[in-house]
């Protein structure tokens, strides 16, 4: 039938072009229009945005301002010291405060309890007895009856002990020689690295000498710190004569015009006689190569070892002429009271304290700041 109609139309006349025009994709409805929901129907193409005339200035939206994130303020020396002494402070003041709270009046029983509290705070028996005897005299002289006032006198006594001796690192000559000694594991190499960083920041030229030649990998560790700080390191083979390293170090310090020569020396104390002979030999080399140079002999102690650190200080002080103590790892212990005992018992000043792992957490010792950090404000 469809063929007949087509032939009939062809006979009657030409077929209109509209009938052969391409139809839109999709299904054709009765009216010949494509259905809107037909599958495969093309999406309408949006009109292109009108471009600005040639040469016209194209406005630019300003870039969003970056969000300001406030950085935490860097803590000052006293704040870091106070934070580092938190464990010692909690232990020390807790014991002392409990004594003053337990007694309504100041009498012999209070003094006995206070002495015991100080011993438990790692201040040592002899030093604790001397502190309590001094407090007893001051309370009597000033006719103190109030516990708070007596506690202030206790703080003053401890501050005076801490202030004993010269706690400043003396760099009077060019170069000054700093000999650093201490047993393995106390943080001797790290202390040298941090001290080097401090001196460099002060504008000093530093040379390092790896003269602790009997400890495995000691020179390798020191080399890492030398590279980090950008300073020269003098080293020889493991087991070499320490005095030979010092000799080369003195030559390098003179050649470079260095301000400070820091020597990593004896790291053992199993034989005091050998240690003493080794240090004497080193002293002779320094005197010959750098006549008149000032020598600082610093003993590094680990505060976490408590009374053992005090014993080490006594033995080293017999073998070497110590000019100062460096007390490390104070932030990790409640035994910081040994500072008071070391200064009172040995008469050797503490010159630096380590209160953290950061490179700037090796701080010069300040007696007033240490006492203030030990006794929190009420």
mmCIF file of C-alpha atoms in Angstrom:
data_model
loop_
_atom_site.group_PDB
_atom_site.id
_atom_site.type_symbol
_atom_site.label_atom_id
_atom_site.label_comp_id
_atom_site.label_asym_id
_atom_site.label_seq_id
_atom_site.Cartn_x
_atom_site.Cartn_y
_atom_site.Cartn_z
ATOM 1 C CA UNK A 1 0.000 0.000 0.000
ATOM 2 C CA UNK A 2 2.809 2.397 0.867
ATOM 3 C CA UNK A 3 4.513 1.563 -2.439
ATOM 4 C CA UNK A 4 1.260 2.239 -4.300
ATOM 5 C CA UNK A 5 0.880 5.661 -2.633
ATOM 6 C CA UNK A 6 4.433 6.516 -3.505
ATOM 7 C CA UNK A 7 4.030 5.562 -7.132
ATOM 8 C CA UNK A 8 0.770 7.434 -7.191
ATOM 9 C CA UNK A 9 2.432 10.610 -5.841
ATOM 10 C CA UNK A 10 5.242 10.244 -8.362
ATOM 11 C CA UNK A 11 2.664 9.969 -11.124
ATOM 12 C CA UNK A 12 0.721 12.969 -9.908
ATOM 13 C CA UNK A 13 3.833 15.122 -9.519
ATOM 14 C CA UNK A 14 7.159 15.543 -7.747
ATOM 15 C CA UNK A 15 7.399 14.656 -4.083
ATOM 16 C CA UNK A 16 7.931 17.715 -1.818
ATOM 17 C CA UNK A 17 11.458 18.027 -0.426
ATOM 18 C CA UNK A 18 10.117 18.267 3.116
ATOM 19 C CA UNK A 19 9.179 14.600 3.067
ATOM 20 C CA UNK A 20 12.785 13.590 2.348
ATOM 21 C CA UNK A 21 14.303 16.121 4.786
ATOM 22 C CA UNK A 22 16.234 14.454 7.608
ATOM 23 C CA UNK A 23 14.150 14.031 10.716
ATOM 24 C CA UNK A 24 15.457 14.790 14.195
ATOM 25 C CA UNK A 25 16.875 11.871 16.137
ATOM 26 C CA UNK A 26 14.446 10.139 18.357
ATOM 27 C CA UNK A 27 10.938 8.803 18.086
ATOM 28 C CA UNK A 28 8.542 10.679 15.870
ATOM 29 C CA UNK A 29 5.173 11.448 17.362
ATOM 30 C CA UNK A 30 1.864 11.714 15.571
ATOM 31 C CA UNK A 31 2.453 15.371 14.765
ATOM 32 C CA UNK A 32 5.862 14.551 13.290
ATOM 33 C CA UNK A 33 7.785 16.184 16.216
ATOM 34 C CA UNK A 34 10.541 14.509 18.182
ATOM 35 C CA UNK A 35 9.491 13.530 21.701
ATOM 36 C CA UNK A 36 11.384 15.452 24.448
ATOM 37 C CA UNK A 37 12.206 12.375 26.513
ATOM 38 C CA UNK A 38 13.326 10.308 23.593
ATOM 39 C CA UNK A 39 16.484 8.356 24.235
ATOM 40 C CA UNK A 40 19.590 9.580 22.380
ATOM 41 C CA UNK A 41 18.222 13.102 21.937
ATOM 42 C CA UNK A 42 21.080 15.625 21.715
ATOM 43 C CA UNK A 43 21.524 18.118 24.541
ATOM 44 C CA UNK A 44 21.020 21.754 23.547
ATOM 45 C CA UNK A 45 24.373 23.511 23.006
ATOM 46 C CA UNK A 46 24.704 26.650 25.178
ATOM 47 C CA UNK A 47 25.463 29.890 23.423
ATOM 48 C CA UNK A 48 29.132 30.927 23.666
ATOM 49 C CA UNK A 49 29.947 33.734 26.057
ATOM 50 C CA UNK A 50 30.255 37.094 24.429
ATOM 51 C CA UNK A 51 33.920 38.113 24.178
ATOM 52 C CA UNK A 52 34.944 41.683 25.043
ATOM 53 C CA UNK A 53 35.916 43.987 22.142
ATOM 54 C CA UNK A 54 39.523 43.731 21.002
ATOM 55 C CA UNK A 55 41.839 45.938 23.056
ATOM 56 C CA UNK A 56 39.362 46.287 25.878
ATOM 57 C CA UNK A 57 40.733 45.821 29.422
ATOM 58 C CA UNK A 58 39.655 42.529 30.889
ATOM 59 C CA UNK A 59 38.744 42.867 34.562
ATOM 60 C CA UNK A 60 40.452 40.371 36.882
ATOM 61 C CA UNK A 61 39.001 39.252 40.159
ATOM 62 C CA UNK A 62 41.542 39.658 42.970
ATOM 63 C CA UNK A 63 43.020 36.385 44.249
ATOM 64 C CA UNK A 64 41.701 35.404 47.673
ATOM 65 C CA UNK A 65 43.943 36.408 50.571
ATOM 66 C CA UNK A 66 45.712 33.386 52.120
ATOM 67 C CA UNK A 67 44.427 32.465 55.534
ATOM 68 C CA UNK A 68 46.723 33.755 58.282
ATOM 69 C CA UNK A 69 47.720 31.033 60.674
ATOM 70 C CA UNK A 70 49.282 32.430 63.803
ATOM 71 C CA UNK A 71 52.482 30.610 64.704
ATOM 72 C CA UNK A 72 53.017 29.831 68.352
ATOM 73 C CA UNK A 73 55.430 32.311 69.901
ATOM 74 C CA UNK A 74 58.870 30.890 70.585
ATOM 75 C CA UNK A 75 59.349 30.389 74.291
ATOM 76 C CA UNK A 76 61.970 32.426 76.104
ATOM 77 C CA UNK A 77 64.854 30.943 78.034
ATOM 78 C CA UNK A 78 63.095 31.111 81.394
ATOM 79 C CA UNK A 79 59.889 29.553 80.027
ATOM 80 C CA UNK A 80 61.826 26.644 78.536
ATOM 81 C CA UNK A 81 63.764 26.247 81.792
ATOM 82 C CA UNK A 82 60.549 26.282 83.795
ATOM 83 C CA UNK A 83 58.957 23.698 81.497
ATOM 84 C CA UNK A 84 62.096 21.559 81.573
ATOM 85 C CA UNK A 85 62.134 21.531 85.372
ATOM 86 C CA UNK A 86 58.459 20.618 85.702
ATOM 87 C CA UNK A 87 59.132 17.072 86.977
ATOM 88 C CA UNK A 88 61.780 18.234 89.443
ATOM 89 C CA UNK A 89 59.574 21.115 90.560
ATOM 90 C CA UNK A 90 56.551 18.861 91.119
ATOM 91 C CA UNK A 91 58.643 16.455 93.163
ATOM 92 C CA UNK A 92 60.587 19.065 95.113
ATOM 93 C CA UNK A 93 57.843 21.549 95.919
ATOM 94 C CA UNK A 94 55.341 18.766 96.573
ATOM 95 C CA UNK A 95 57.521 17.357 99.330
ATOM 96 C CA UNK A 96 58.474 20.757 100.786
ATOM 97 C CA UNK A 97 54.929 22.128 100.685
ATOM 98 C CA UNK A 98 53.528 19.063 102.403
ATOM 99 C CA UNK A 99 55.878 19.698 105.338
ATOM 100 C CA UNK A 100 54.910 23.346 105.792
ATOM 101 C CA UNK A 101 51.201 22.498 105.473
ATOM 102 C CA UNK A 102 51.457 19.745 108.080
ATOM 103 C CA UNK A 103 52.808 22.001 110.848
ATOM 104 C CA UNK A 104 50.985 24.931 112.371
ATOM 105 C CA UNK A 105 54.147 26.203 114.026
ATOM 106 C CA UNK A 106 57.861 26.081 113.274
ATOM 107 C CA UNK A 107 59.546 23.618 115.634
ATOM 108 C CA UNK A 108 62.109 20.817 115.701
ATOM 109 C CA UNK A 109 59.638 18.331 114.221
ATOM 110 C CA UNK A 110 59.168 20.582 111.175
ATOM 111 C CA UNK A 111 62.928 20.803 110.651
ATOM 112 C CA UNK A 112 63.286 17.014 110.885
ATOM 113 C CA UNK A 113 60.508 16.459 108.351
ATOM 114 C CA UNK A 114 61.934 19.135 106.054
ATOM 115 C CA UNK A 115 65.389 17.547 106.107
ATOM 116 C CA UNK A 116 63.872 14.199 105.144
ATOM 117 C CA UNK A 117 61.880 15.830 102.336
ATOM 118 C CA UNK A 118 65.026 17.457 100.922
ATOM 119 C CA UNK A 119 66.890 14.135 100.994
ATOM 120 C CA UNK A 120 64.026 12.484 99.093
ATOM 121 C CA UNK A 121 64.283 15.322 96.544
ATOM 122 C CA UNK A 122 67.857 14.170 95.681
ATOM 123 C CA UNK A 123 69.587 17.015 97.475
ATOM 124 C CA UNK A 124 71.634 14.550 99.508
ATOM 125 C CA UNK A 125 71.991 13.943 103.236
ATOM 126 C CA UNK A 126 74.897 16.278 104.004
ATOM 127 C CA UNK A 127 73.607 19.150 101.867
ATOM 128 C CA UNK A 128 70.056 18.775 103.247
ATOM 129 C CA UNK A 129 71.345 18.947 106.818
ATOM 130 C CA UNK A 130 73.373 22.080 106.053
ATOM 131 C CA UNK A 131 70.363 23.763 104.420
ATOM 132 C CA UNK A 132 68.086 22.989 107.367
ATOM 133 C CA UNK A 133 70.703 24.182 109.901
ATOM 134 C CA UNK A 134 71.034 27.454 107.975
ATOM 135 C CA UNK A 135 67.243 27.847 107.864
ATOM 136 C CA UNK A 136 67.004 27.224 111.603
ATOM 137 C CA UNK A 137 69.509 30.021 112.294
ATOM 138 C CA UNK A 138 67.755 32.534 110.019
ATOM 139 C CA UNK A 139 64.320 31.781 111.446
ATOM 140 C CA UNK A 140 65.696 32.361 114.927
ATOM 141 C CA UNK A 141 67.553 35.563 114.003
ATOM 142 C CA UNK A 142 64.574 37.079 112.156
ATOM 143 C CA UNK A 143 62.018 35.706 114.645
ATOM 144 C CA UNK A 144 59.976 34.131 111.887
ATOM 145 C CA UNK A 145 56.825 32.331 113.010
ATOM 146 C CA UNK A 146 54.982 32.053 109.689
ATOM 147 C CA UNK A 147 55.464 28.994 107.476
ATOM 148 C CA UNK A 148 55.269 31.025 104.244
ATOM 149 C CA UNK A 149 58.052 33.337 105.427
ATOM 150 C CA UNK A 150 60.175 30.348 106.432
ATOM 151 C CA UNK A 151 59.681 28.886 102.960
ATOM 152 C CA UNK A 152 60.907 32.146 101.405
ATOM 153 C CA UNK A 153 64.044 31.881 103.548
ATOM 154 C CA UNK A 154 64.521 28.322 102.297
ATOM 155 C CA UNK A 155 64.311 29.599 98.710
ATOM 156 C CA UNK A 156 66.897 32.309 99.486
ATOM 157 C CA UNK A 157 69.298 29.757 100.989
ATOM 158 C CA UNK A 158 69.044 27.461 97.960
ATOM 159 C CA UNK A 159 69.499 30.406 95.581
ATOM 160 C CA UNK A 160 72.695 31.403 97.412
ATOM 161 C CA UNK A 161 74.038 27.843 97.084
ATOM 162 C CA UNK A 162 73.227 27.761 93.374
ATOM 163 C CA UNK A 163 74.975 31.091 92.858
ATOM 164 C CA UNK A 164 78.217 29.776 94.318
ATOM 165 C CA UNK A 165 81.133 29.824 91.887
ATOM 166 C CA UNK A 166 81.573 31.296 88.425
ATOM 167 C CA UNK A 167 78.848 29.849 86.179
ATOM 168 C CA UNK A 168 79.965 31.770 83.076
ATOM 169 C CA UNK A 169 81.936 30.064 80.308
ATOM 170 C CA UNK A 170 85.106 32.127 80.182
ATOM 171 C CA UNK A 171 86.501 32.714 76.697
ATOM 172 C CA UNK A 172 89.205 35.205 77.664
ATOM 173 C CA UNK A 173 91.889 34.098 75.198
ATOM 174 C CA UNK A 174 91.963 33.428 71.475
ATOM 175 C CA UNK A 175 91.716 30.582 71.224
ATOM 176 C CA UNK A 176 90.181 29.291 74.446
ATOM 177 C CA UNK A 177 90.378 25.504 74.815
ATOM 178 C CA UNK A 178 87.263 23.725 76.115
ATOM 179 C CA UNK A 179 87.890 20.132 77.221
ATOM 180 C CA UNK A 180 84.675 18.120 77.521
ATOM 181 C CA UNK A 181 84.748 14.894 79.553
ATOM 182 C CA UNK A 182 82.151 12.398 80.759
ATOM 183 C CA UNK A 183 81.209 8.719 80.635
ATOM 184 C CA UNK A 184 79.421 7.170 77.678
ATOM 185 C CA UNK A 185 75.717 7.841 77.327
ATOM 186 C CA UNK A 186 75.501 11.121 79.233
ATOM 187 C CA UNK A 187 75.055 13.214 76.076
ATOM 188 C CA UNK A 188 78.654 14.410 75.727
ATOM 189 C CA UNK A 189 78.741 14.540 71.913
ATOM 190 C CA UNK A 190 75.307 16.175 71.734
ATOM 191 C CA UNK A 191 76.408 18.755 74.301
ATOM 192 C CA UNK A 192 79.452 19.606 72.170
ATOM 193 C CA UNK A 193 77.226 19.989 69.108
ATOM 194 C CA UNK A 194 74.768 22.278 70.902
ATOM 195 C CA UNK A 195 77.547 24.314 72.511
ATOM 196 C CA UNK A 196 79.177 24.750 69.086
ATOM 197 C CA UNK A 197 75.883 25.988 67.684
ATOM 198 C CA UNK A 198 75.516 28.481 70.550
ATOM 199 C CA UNK A 199 79.044 29.836 70.102
ATOM 200 C CA UNK A 200 78.633 30.133 66.317
ATOM 201 C CA UNK A 201 75.421 32.110 66.831
ATOM 202 C CA UNK A 202 77.440 34.444 69.053
ATOM 203 C CA UNK A 203 79.837 35.027 66.141
ATOM 204 C CA UNK A 204 82.626 32.748 67.379
ATOM 205 C CA UNK A 205 84.839 30.648 65.116
ATOM 206 C CA UNK A 206 84.992 27.087 66.438
ATOM 207 C CA UNK A 207 87.216 24.086 65.705
ATOM 208 C CA UNK A 208 86.356 20.615 67.041
ATOM 209 C CA UNK A 209 88.857 17.901 67.980
ATOM 210 C CA UNK A 210 87.697 14.279 68.313
ATOM 211 C CA UNK A 211 90.112 13.159 71.041
ATOM 212 C CA UNK A 212 87.849 10.527 72.630
ATOM 213 C CA UNK A 213 89.539 7.943 70.419
ATOM 214 C CA UNK A 214 88.676 4.881 72.513
ATOM 215 C CA UNK A 215 84.906 5.055 72.060
ATOM 216 C CA UNK A 216 83.576 3.381 68.955
ATOM 217 C CA UNK A 217 82.022 5.796 66.446
ATOM 218 C CA UNK A 218 82.634 8.825 68.720
ATOM 219 C CA UNK A 219 84.397 10.700 65.924
ATOM 220 C CA UNK A 220 81.649 9.759 63.441
ATOM 221 C CA UNK A 221 78.982 11.265 65.692
ATOM 222 C CA UNK A 222 81.045 14.390 66.193
ATOM 223 C CA UNK A 223 81.540 14.680 62.434
ATOM 224 C CA UNK A 224 77.766 14.855 61.945
ATOM 225 C CA UNK A 225 77.585 17.781 64.372
ATOM 226 C CA UNK A 226 80.570 19.474 62.706
ATOM 227 C CA UNK A 227 78.852 19.296 59.305
ATOM 228 C CA UNK A 228 75.559 20.496 60.761
ATOM 229 C CA UNK A 229 77.242 23.505 62.347
ATOM 230 C CA UNK A 230 79.628 24.157 59.461
ATOM 231 C CA UNK A 231 82.835 23.916 61.508
ATOM 232 C CA UNK A 232 86.146 22.106 61.020
ATOM 233 C CA UNK A 233 86.672 18.750 62.723
ATOM 234 C CA UNK A 234 90.102 17.292 63.492
ATOM 235 C CA UNK A 235 90.109 13.500 63.827
ATOM 236 C CA UNK A 236 92.521 10.566 63.597
ATOM 237 C CA UNK A 237 91.977 6.828 63.409
ATOM 238 C CA UNK A 238 90.175 4.996 66.205
ATOM 239 C CA UNK A 239 92.531 4.150 69.057
ATOM 240 C CA UNK A 240 94.995 6.928 68.216
ATOM 241 C CA UNK A 241 96.752 8.875 70.962
ATOM 242 C CA UNK A 242 94.287 11.561 72.195
ATOM 243 C CA UNK A 243 97.183 13.980 72.731
ATOM 244 C CA UNK A 244 98.055 13.655 69.017
ATOM 245 C CA UNK A 245 94.519 14.739 68.108
ATOM 246 C CA UNK A 246 94.807 17.714 70.465
ATOM 247 C CA UNK A 247 98.150 18.620 68.866
ATOM 248 C CA UNK A 248 96.535 18.711 65.405
ATOM 249 C CA UNK A 249 93.550 20.572 66.819
ATOM 250 C CA UNK A 250 95.781 23.281 68.297
ATOM 251 C CA UNK A 251 97.499 23.688 64.924
ATOM 252 C CA UNK A 252 94.161 23.997 63.108
ATOM 253 C CA UNK A 253 92.879 26.538 65.642
ATOM 254 C CA UNK A 254 95.994 28.695 65.183
ATOM 255 C CA UNK A 255 95.862 28.448 61.408
ATOM 256 C CA UNK A 256 92.183 29.437 61.219
ATOM 257 C CA UNK A 257 92.447 32.078 63.922
ATOM 258 C CA UNK A 258 89.672 30.287 65.811
ATOM 259 C CA UNK A 259 88.088 31.728 68.933
ATOM 260 C CA UNK A 260 87.395 28.351 70.554
ATOM 261 C CA UNK A 261 88.861 24.850 70.287
ATOM 262 C CA UNK A 262 86.433 22.282 71.722
ATOM 263 C CA UNK A 263 87.956 18.884 72.478
ATOM 264 C CA UNK A 264 85.920 15.729 73.032
ATOM 265 C CA UNK A 265 88.185 14.005 75.546
ATOM 266 C CA UNK A 266 88.110 11.127 78.032
ATOM 267 C CA UNK A 267 84.871 9.194 78.006
ATOM 268 C CA UNK A 268 85.696 6.613 80.615
ATOM 269 C CA UNK A 269 86.534 6.404 84.308
ATOM 270 C CA UNK A 270 87.401 2.739 84.812
ATOM 271 C CA UNK A 271 90.966 3.698 85.709
ATOM 272 C CA UNK A 272 91.400 7.056 87.406
ATOM 273 C CA UNK A 273 95.192 6.938 87.174
ATOM 274 C CA UNK A 274 95.136 6.433 83.397
ATOM 275 C CA UNK A 275 92.617 9.251 83.025
ATOM 276 C CA UNK A 276 94.757 11.594 85.076
ATOM 277 C CA UNK A 277 97.873 10.740 83.063
ATOM 278 C CA UNK A 278 95.992 11.224 79.794
ATOM 279 C CA UNK A 279 94.715 14.652 80.849
ATOM 280 C CA UNK A 280 98.184 15.709 82.046
ATOM 281 C CA UNK A 281 99.592 14.802 78.658
ATOM 282 C CA UNK A 282 96.856 16.786 76.929
ATOM 283 C CA UNK A 283 97.535 19.792 79.176
ATOM 284 C CA UNK A 284 101.240 19.668 78.290
ATOM 285 C CA UNK A 285 100.437 19.678 74.567
ATOM 286 C CA UNK A 286 98.087 22.654 74.982
ATOM 287 C CA UNK A 287 100.630 24.591 77.036
ATOM 288 C CA UNK A 288 103.323 23.965 74.441
ATOM 289 C CA UNK A 289 101.204 24.689 71.351
ATOM 290 C CA UNK A 290 98.922 27.396 72.776
ATOM 291 C CA UNK A 291 100.869 28.996 75.638
ATOM 292 C CA UNK A 292 98.676 31.138 77.855
ATOM 293 C CA UNK A 293 95.411 29.806 76.394
ATOM 294 C CA UNK A 294 92.596 29.572 78.902
ATOM 295 C CA UNK A 295 91.312 26.045 79.557
ATOM 296 C CA UNK A 296 87.742 25.229 80.514
ATOM 297 C CA UNK A 297 87.234 21.637 81.691
ATOM 298 C CA UNK A 298 83.553 20.726 81.541
ATOM 299 C CA UNK A 299 82.139 17.494 82.954
ATOM 300 C CA UNK A 300 78.885 16.326 81.336
ATOM 301 C CA UNK A 301 76.480 14.538 83.701
ATOM 302 C CA UNK A 302 73.131 12.867 83.041
ATOM 303 C CA UNK A 303 70.613 14.263 85.545
ATOM 304 C CA UNK A 304 68.402 11.171 85.259
ATOM 305 C CA UNK A 305 71.046 9.078 87.041
ATOM 306 C CA UNK A 306 70.574 11.037 90.266
ATOM 307 C CA UNK A 307 73.062 10.184 93.001
ATOM 308 C CA UNK A 308 75.224 8.265 90.526
ATOM 309 C CA UNK A 309 75.880 11.549 88.697
ATOM 310 C CA UNK A 310 77.092 13.085 91.956
ATOM 311 C CA UNK A 311 79.473 10.142 92.483
ATOM 312 C CA UNK A 312 80.827 10.571 88.938
ATOM 313 C CA UNK A 313 81.416 14.269 89.585
ATOM 314 C CA UNK A 314 83.398 13.460 92.745
ATOM 315 C CA UNK A 315 85.634 10.954 90.950
ATOM 316 C CA UNK A 316 86.241 13.114 87.875
ATOM 317 C CA UNK A 317 86.977 16.127 90.058
ATOM 318 C CA UNK A 318 89.769 14.160 91.743
ATOM 319 C CA UNK A 319 91.259 13.211 88.384
ATOM 320 C CA UNK A 320 90.797 16.517 86.550
ATOM 321 C CA UNK A 321 90.671 20.153 87.503
ATOM 322 C CA UNK A 322 87.004 20.717 86.669
ATOM 323 C CA UNK A 323 85.941 24.291 85.973
ATOM 324 C CA UNK A 324 82.277 23.531 85.366
ATOM 325 C CA UNK A 325 79.443 21.020 85.089
ATOM 326 C CA UNK A 326 76.992 20.511 82.230
ATOM 327 C CA UNK A 327 73.852 18.802 83.492
ATOM 328 C CA UNK A 328 71.849 17.184 80.681
ATOM 329 C CA UNK A 329 68.353 15.641 80.403
ATOM 330 C CA UNK A 330 66.848 17.729 83.199
ATOM 331 C CA UNK A 331 63.540 17.726 81.324
ATOM 332 C CA UNK A 332 63.254 13.948 81.671
ATOM 333 C CA UNK A 333 63.757 13.558 85.401
ATOM 334 C CA UNK A 334 62.483 14.546 88.832
ATOM 335 C CA UNK A 335 66.048 14.370 90.178
ATOM 336 C CA UNK A 336 67.133 17.922 89.321
ATOM 337 C CA UNK A 337 67.832 18.508 93.007
ATOM 338 C CA UNK A 338 71.300 17.036 92.436
ATOM 339 C CA UNK A 339 72.303 20.452 91.032
ATOM 340 C CA UNK A 340 72.147 21.857 94.557
ATOM 341 C CA UNK A 341 74.106 18.917 95.962
ATOM 342 C CA UNK A 342 76.861 19.061 93.321
ATOM 343 C CA UNK A 343 77.496 22.775 93.791
ATOM 344 C CA UNK A 344 77.412 22.622 97.591
ATOM 345 C CA UNK A 345 79.413 19.411 97.933
ATOM 346 C CA UNK A 346 82.072 19.880 95.252
ATOM 347 C CA UNK A 347 82.265 23.637 94.922
ATOM 348 C CA UNK A 348 82.195 23.225 91.126
ATOM 349 C CA UNK A 349 79.750 25.567 89.354
ATOM 350 C CA UNK A 350 77.109 24.339 86.919
ATOM 351 C CA UNK A 351 77.673 26.216 83.639
ATOM 352 C CA UNK A 352 75.008 24.742 81.361
ATOM 353 C CA UNK A 353 71.794 22.750 81.726
ATOM 354 C CA UNK A 354 69.978 20.739 79.077
ATOM 355 C CA UNK A 355 66.198 21.138 79.275
ATOM 356 C CA UNK A 356 65.082 19.591 75.971
ATOM 357 C CA UNK A 357 66.093 17.901 72.750
ATOM 358 C CA UNK A 358 66.165 21.073 70.631
ATOM 359 C CA UNK A 359 69.485 22.469 69.488
ATOM 360 C CA UNK A 360 68.849 25.647 71.511
ATOM 361 C CA UNK A 361 67.764 23.801 74.669
ATOM 362 C CA UNK A 362 71.274 23.875 76.144
ATOM 363 C CA UNK A 363 71.060 26.942 78.360
ATOM 364 C CA UNK A 364 73.613 28.866 80.418
ATOM 365 C CA UNK A 365 72.951 28.183 84.077
ATOM 366 C CA UNK A 366 71.409 31.080 85.971
ATOM 367 C CA UNK A 367 71.024 30.553 89.719
ATOM 368 C CA UNK A 368 68.156 33.002 90.205
ATOM 369 C CA UNK A 369 66.194 31.626 87.241
ATOM 370 C CA UNK A 370 66.778 28.036 88.362
ATOM 371 C CA UNK A 371 65.549 28.793 91.880
ATOM 372 C CA UNK A 372 62.534 30.705 90.533
ATOM 373 C CA UNK A 373 61.675 27.761 88.252
ATOM 374 C CA UNK A 374 62.031 25.411 91.223
ATOM 375 C CA UNK A 375 59.740 27.468 93.490
ATOM 376 C CA UNK A 376 56.590 28.374 91.537
ATOM 377 C CA UNK A 377 54.801 31.609 92.342
ATOM 378 C CA UNK A 378 51.805 31.035 94.590
#
